[in-house]
Amino acid sequence: QAALARLQLLDKEELTIHLLGAQWREEGGDLRAVRERFPVPRASKLRWLRLGLAGPMALESGSCRDDFDVSSGCRLEVRHRVGLYHEVSFDEWPPPDLICAFQPGLWGYSSWKPSVAVALSKAPLLVTSYNEEEADEEQHTLQNEFGVSESSWRLPGWLPEPNDHCAKTLRENLSGCGGAMLQEQSWWQCLMPKGERTEAPA
């Protein structure tokens, strides 16, 4: 919700959000699980929320799943697509207002490059990281390996910074990158598509 507010999206009555690299164990593999992890933003005008989850592990089994729920007063539509973001489609929906990649590890997988390119042709891209070191590595990869322009971080986007709204729980770090413990969404950065950036740096 904090990212939506910062990008001035909370006043919209309809929102479409895509999640890149979704994993059914983390983001949820069915409507109930997704609803628990992504509650409808509070104190908003939202009446229709579309969540599109894409990733090789988006579902425990199968290649797609569509669900909807109207019990909360806000229509929630959830669609799972198994595959890399640039390989799947949510074209039956309106264009996304925001695209999110939670701890994607861009620095470790060149297969992210075409998905990032497709994402930045559509909407702001929010990338979260476990710590400062990983966030800096993600930015370095985006610029130097994926060819993302430095201007992509201009307002209303932002450069890598600590996220005051990160997860409260910690877990052991087995990756060797950063400290002994990991905190989800500890750092975040937001890249803007061409045409939605200001002239002044963030």
mmCIF file of C-alpha atoms in Angstrom:
data_model
loop_
_atom_site.group_PDB
_atom_site.id
_atom_site.type_symbol
_atom_site.label_atom_id
_atom_site.label_comp_id
_atom_site.label_asym_id
_atom_site.label_seq_id
_atom_site.Cartn_x
_atom_site.Cartn_y
_atom_site.Cartn_z
ATOM 1 C CA GLN A 1 0.000 0.000 0.000
ATOM 2 C CA ALA A 2 2.897 2.372 0.700
ATOM 3 C CA ALA A 3 4.161 2.027 -2.882
ATOM 4 C CA LEU A 4 0.665 2.660 -4.251
ATOM 5 C CA ALA A 5 0.408 5.831 -2.188
ATOM 6 C CA ARG A 6 3.855 7.023 -3.238
ATOM 7 C CA LEU A 7 2.965 6.495 -6.899
ATOM 8 C CA GLN A 8 -0.400 8.230 -6.367
ATOM 9 C CA LEU A 9 -2.428 5.164 -7.297
ATOM 10 C CA LEU A 10 -4.672 4.909 -4.227
ATOM 11 C CA ASP A 11 -7.284 7.265 -5.687
ATOM 12 C CA LYS A 12 -8.071 4.863 -8.510
ATOM 13 C CA GLU A 13 -11.263 2.807 -8.413
ATOM 14 C CA GLU A 14 -9.662 0.025 -10.458
ATOM 15 C CA LEU A 15 -6.117 -1.294 -10.176
ATOM 16 C CA THR A 16 -4.244 -3.922 -12.139
ATOM 17 C CA ILE A 17 -1.003 -5.205 -10.606
ATOM 18 C CA HIS A 18 1.349 -7.816 -12.016
ATOM 19 C CA LEU A 19 3.745 -9.843 -9.851
ATOM 20 C CA LEU A 20 6.891 -11.121 -11.560
ATOM 21 C CA GLY A 21 8.631 -14.275 -10.409
ATOM 22 C CA ALA A 22 5.605 -15.296 -8.347
ATOM 23 C CA GLN A 23 5.917 -18.526 -6.350
ATOM 24 C CA TRP A 24 2.864 -20.317 -5.056
ATOM 25 C CA ARG A 25 4.485 -20.936 -1.667
ATOM 26 C CA GLU A 26 5.265 -17.217 -1.213
ATOM 27 C CA GLU A 27 2.571 -15.223 -3.028
ATOM 28 C CA GLY A 28 -0.132 -17.899 -2.915
ATOM 29 C CA GLY A 29 -1.354 -20.496 -5.383
ATOM 30 C CA ASP A 30 -5.092 -19.909 -5.004
ATOM 31 C CA LEU A 31 -7.516 -17.082 -4.315
ATOM 32 C CA ARG A 32 -7.649 -17.576 -0.539
ATOM 33 C CA ALA A 33 -3.882 -17.572 -0.129
ATOM 34 C CA VAL A 34 -3.397 -14.552 -2.398
ATOM 35 C CA ARG A 35 -6.113 -12.604 -0.583
ATOM 36 C CA GLU A 36 -4.386 -13.233 2.755
ATOM 37 C CA ARG A 37 -1.032 -12.023 1.453
ATOM 38 C CA PHE A 38 -2.351 -9.047 -0.512
ATOM 39 C CA PRO A 39 -5.295 -7.488 1.331
ATOM 40 C CA VAL A 40 -7.270 -4.750 -0.382
ATOM 41 C CA PRO A 41 -5.641 -1.378 0.462
ATOM 42 C CA ARG A 42 -7.328 0.363 3.380
ATOM 43 C CA ALA A 43 -8.886 3.828 3.125
ATOM 44 C CA SER A 44 -8.934 3.697 -0.663
ATOM 45 C CA LYS A 45 -11.587 4.165 -3.342
ATOM 46 C CA LEU A 46 -10.705 0.804 -4.824
ATOM 47 C CA ARG A 47 -13.647 -1.217 -6.143
ATOM 48 C CA TRP A 48 -11.847 -3.613 -8.503
ATOM 49 C CA LEU A 49 -8.400 -5.133 -7.969
ATOM 50 C CA ARG A 50 -6.749 -7.393 -10.535
ATOM 51 C CA LEU A 51 -3.647 -9.347 -9.492
ATOM 52 C CA GLY A 52 -1.724 -11.199 -12.177
ATOM 53 C CA LEU A 53 0.915 -13.606 -10.864
ATOM 54 C CA ALA A 54 3.525 -14.867 -13.321
ATOM 55 C CA GLY A 55 6.484 -17.160 -12.744
ATOM 56 C CA PRO A 56 7.803 -20.660 -13.411
ATOM 57 C CA MET A 57 6.601 -21.648 -9.920
ATOM 58 C CA ALA A 58 3.415 -19.557 -9.828
ATOM 59 C CA LEU A 59 1.331 -22.703 -9.361
ATOM 60 C CA GLU A 60 2.010 -26.015 -7.651
ATOM 61 C CA SER A 61 0.547 -27.755 -10.703
ATOM 62 C CA GLY A 62 -1.021 -26.650 -13.984
ATOM 63 C CA SER A 63 -0.219 -23.730 -16.260
ATOM 64 C CA CYS A 64 -2.961 -21.217 -15.459
ATOM 65 C CA ARG A 65 -5.691 -20.475 -12.955
ATOM 66 C CA ASP A 66 -8.372 -17.754 -12.814
ATOM 67 C CA ASP A 67 -10.370 -16.839 -9.683
ATOM 68 C CA PHE A 68 -12.492 -13.951 -8.441
ATOM 69 C CA ASP A 69 -14.151 -12.860 -5.205
ATOM 70 C CA VAL A 70 -16.572 -10.035 -4.373
ATOM 71 C CA SER A 71 -17.215 -10.702 -0.686
ATOM 72 C CA SER A 72 -15.083 -7.805 0.609
ATOM 73 C CA GLY A 73 -16.920 -5.065 -1.290
ATOM 74 C CA CYS A 74 -14.016 -4.864 -3.730
ATOM 75 C CA ARG A 75 -13.995 -7.255 -6.664
ATOM 76 C CA LEU A 76 -10.733 -9.210 -6.524
ATOM 77 C CA GLU A 77 -9.587 -11.051 -9.629
ATOM 78 C CA VAL A 78 -6.527 -13.304 -9.454
ATOM 79 C CA ARG A 79 -4.875 -14.930 -12.436
ATOM 80 C CA HIS A 80 -1.865 -17.232 -12.298
ATOM 81 C CA ARG A 81 0.305 -17.836 -15.343
ATOM 82 C CA VAL A 82 3.182 -20.333 -15.264
ATOM 83 C CA GLY A 83 6.193 -19.081 -17.187
ATOM 84 C CA LEU A 84 8.530 -16.109 -17.439
ATOM 85 C CA TYR A 85 6.776 -12.739 -17.576
ATOM 86 C CA HIS A 86 7.727 -12.069 -21.192
ATOM 87 C CA GLU A 87 6.364 -15.494 -22.185
ATOM 88 C CA VAL A 88 2.868 -15.195 -20.675
ATOM 89 C CA SER A 89 -0.021 -12.824 -21.237
ATOM 90 C CA PHE A 90 -2.619 -10.912 -19.256
ATOM 91 C CA ASP A 91 -3.798 -9.078 -22.369
ATOM 92 C CA GLU A 92 -7.458 -9.728 -21.586
ATOM 93 C CA TRP A 93 -7.069 -7.233 -18.715
ATOM 94 C CA PRO A 94 -6.391 -3.484 -18.834
ATOM 95 C CA PRO A 95 -2.674 -2.548 -18.858
ATOM 96 C CA PRO A 96 -1.030 -2.834 -15.427
ATOM 97 C CA ASP A 97 -0.779 0.185 -13.133
ATOM 98 C CA LEU A 98 2.166 -1.343 -11.271
ATOM 99 C CA ILE A 99 4.480 -4.318 -11.730
ATOM 100 C CA CYS A 100 6.254 -5.835 -8.710
ATOM 101 C CA ALA A 101 9.252 -8.141 -8.351
ATOM 102 C CA PHE A 102 9.812 -9.248 -4.754
ATOM 103 C CA GLN A 103 13.421 -10.308 -4.060
ATOM 104 C CA PRO A 104 13.853 -11.379 -7.708
ATOM 105 C CA GLY A 105 17.623 -11.874 -7.670
ATOM 106 C CA LEU A 106 18.023 -10.122 -11.020
ATOM 107 C CA TRP A 107 21.786 -10.242 -10.578
ATOM 108 C CA GLY A 108 21.794 -14.034 -10.687
ATOM 109 C CA TYR A 109 19.661 -14.800 -13.757
ATOM 110 C CA SER A 110 20.094 -13.365 -17.260
ATOM 111 C CA SER A 111 16.614 -14.719 -18.091
ATOM 112 C CA TRP A 112 15.206 -11.701 -16.241
ATOM 113 C CA LYS A 113 16.411 -9.299 -18.949
ATOM 114 C CA PRO A 114 13.526 -9.694 -21.460
ATOM 115 C CA SER A 115 10.949 -9.729 -18.665
ATOM 116 C CA VAL A 116 12.299 -6.455 -17.265
ATOM 117 C CA ALA A 117 12.187 -4.926 -20.745
ATOM 118 C CA VAL A 118 8.552 -5.948 -21.203
ATOM 119 C CA ALA A 119 7.643 -4.687 -17.721
ATOM 120 C CA LEU A 120 9.210 -1.271 -18.292
ATOM 121 C CA SER A 121 7.291 -0.905 -21.534
ATOM 122 C CA LYS A 122 4.048 -1.120 -19.550
ATOM 123 C CA ALA A 123 4.184 0.330 -16.026
ATOM 124 C CA PRO A 124 6.341 1.317 -13.037
ATOM 125 C CA LEU A 125 8.486 -1.593 -11.836
ATOM 126 C CA LEU A 126 8.907 -2.003 -8.071
ATOM 127 C CA VAL A 127 11.877 -4.175 -7.062
ATOM 128 C CA THR A 128 12.507 -5.215 -3.459
ATOM 129 C CA SER A 129 15.635 -6.721 -1.918
ATOM 130 C CA TYR A 130 16.701 -8.397 1.302
ATOM 131 C CA ASN A 131 19.418 -5.848 2.133
ATOM 132 C CA GLU A 132 21.422 -2.879 0.867
ATOM 133 C CA GLU A 133 24.085 -5.014 -0.785
ATOM 134 C CA GLU A 134 21.554 -6.924 -2.849
ATOM 135 C CA ALA A 135 19.646 -3.740 -3.765
ATOM 136 C CA ASP A 136 22.849 -2.154 -5.092
ATOM 137 C CA GLU A 137 23.643 -5.331 -7.026
ATOM 138 C CA GLU A 138 20.158 -5.314 -8.554
ATOM 139 C CA GLN A 139 20.587 -1.716 -9.694
ATOM 140 C CA HIS A 140 24.029 -2.477 -11.123
ATOM 141 C CA THR A 141 22.606 -5.431 -13.059
ATOM 142 C CA LEU A 142 19.688 -3.399 -14.377
ATOM 143 C CA GLN A 143 21.964 -0.657 -15.682
ATOM 144 C CA ASN A 144 25.064 -2.513 -16.800
ATOM 145 C CA GLU A 145 23.740 -5.875 -17.933
ATOM 146 C CA PHE A 146 20.097 -5.223 -18.835
ATOM 147 C CA GLY A 147 20.710 -1.803 -20.413
ATOM 148 C CA VAL A 148 18.160 0.086 -18.307
ATOM 149 C CA SER A 149 18.601 3.857 -18.539
ATOM 150 C CA GLU A 150 19.745 5.749 -15.444
ATOM 151 C CA SER A 151 16.763 8.057 -15.974
ATOM 152 C CA SER A 152 14.411 5.172 -15.128
ATOM 153 C CA TRP A 153 14.849 5.968 -11.415
ATOM 154 C CA ARG A 154 13.631 9.552 -11.808
ATOM 155 C CA LEU A 155 10.542 10.750 -9.958
ATOM 156 C CA PRO A 156 8.005 9.487 -9.207
ATOM 157 C CA GLY A 157 10.332 6.471 -9.078
ATOM 158 C CA TRP A 158 13.166 6.205 -6.577
ATOM 159 C CA LEU A 159 16.692 4.897 -6.172
ATOM 160 C CA PRO A 160 17.451 1.953 -3.831
ATOM 161 C CA GLU A 161 16.616 2.920 -0.256
ATOM 162 C CA PRO A 162 15.527 1.319 3.038
ATOM 163 C CA ASN A 163 11.853 0.359 3.102
ATOM 164 C CA ASP A 164 10.122 1.396 6.321
ATOM 165 C CA HIS A 165 7.237 -0.914 5.432
ATOM 166 C CA CYS A 166 9.293 -4.102 5.110
ATOM 167 C CA ALA A 167 8.383 -7.464 6.607
ATOM 168 C CA LYS A 168 8.892 -7.688 10.369
ATOM 169 C CA THR A 169 10.172 -11.248 10.477
ATOM 170 C CA LEU A 170 13.765 -12.386 9.845
ATOM 171 C CA ARG A 171 15.166 -15.643 8.501
ATOM 172 C CA GLU A 172 18.622 -17.151 8.198
ATOM 173 C CA ASN A 173 20.648 -16.052 5.187
ATOM 174 C CA LEU A 174 22.016 -19.057 3.294
ATOM 175 C CA SER A 175 22.898 -17.143 0.123
ATOM 176 C CA GLY A 176 26.223 -15.640 1.200
ATOM 177 C CA CYS A 177 25.089 -12.170 0.070
ATOM 178 C CA GLY A 178 24.671 -9.661 2.896
ATOM 179 C CA GLY A 179 24.378 -10.331 6.622
ATOM 180 C CA ALA A 180 23.495 -13.427 8.625
ATOM 181 C CA MET A 181 19.744 -12.716 8.541
ATOM 182 C CA LEU A 182 17.351 -11.796 5.752
ATOM 183 C CA GLN A 183 14.381 -9.413 5.928
ATOM 184 C CA GLU A 184 11.939 -9.456 3.031
ATOM 185 C CA GLN A 185 11.367 -6.133 1.238
ATOM 186 C CA SER A 186 14.053 -4.576 3.445
ATOM 187 C CA TRP A 187 15.155 -2.335 0.569
ATOM 188 C CA TRP A 188 13.200 -1.160 -2.459
ATOM 189 C CA GLN A 189 13.553 0.822 -5.652
ATOM 190 C CA CYS A 190 11.094 1.858 -8.322
ATOM 191 C CA LEU A 191 11.788 2.286 -12.025
ATOM 192 C CA MET A 192 9.515 4.306 -14.282
ATOM 193 C CA PRO A 193 8.699 3.553 -17.912
ATOM 194 C CA LYS A 194 9.692 6.099 -20.512
ATOM 195 C CA GLY A 195 7.091 8.853 -20.675
ATOM 196 C CA GLU A 196 6.231 8.693 -16.958
ATOM 197 C CA ARG A 197 9.471 10.182 -15.620
ATOM 198 C CA THR A 198 10.144 13.757 -14.579
ATOM 199 C CA GLU A 199 13.109 15.710 -15.900
ATOM 200 C CA ALA A 200 14.659 15.985 -12.441
ATOM 201 C CA PRO A 201 16.540 13.018 -10.891
ATOM 202 C CA ALA A 202 14.922 11.244 -7.940
#
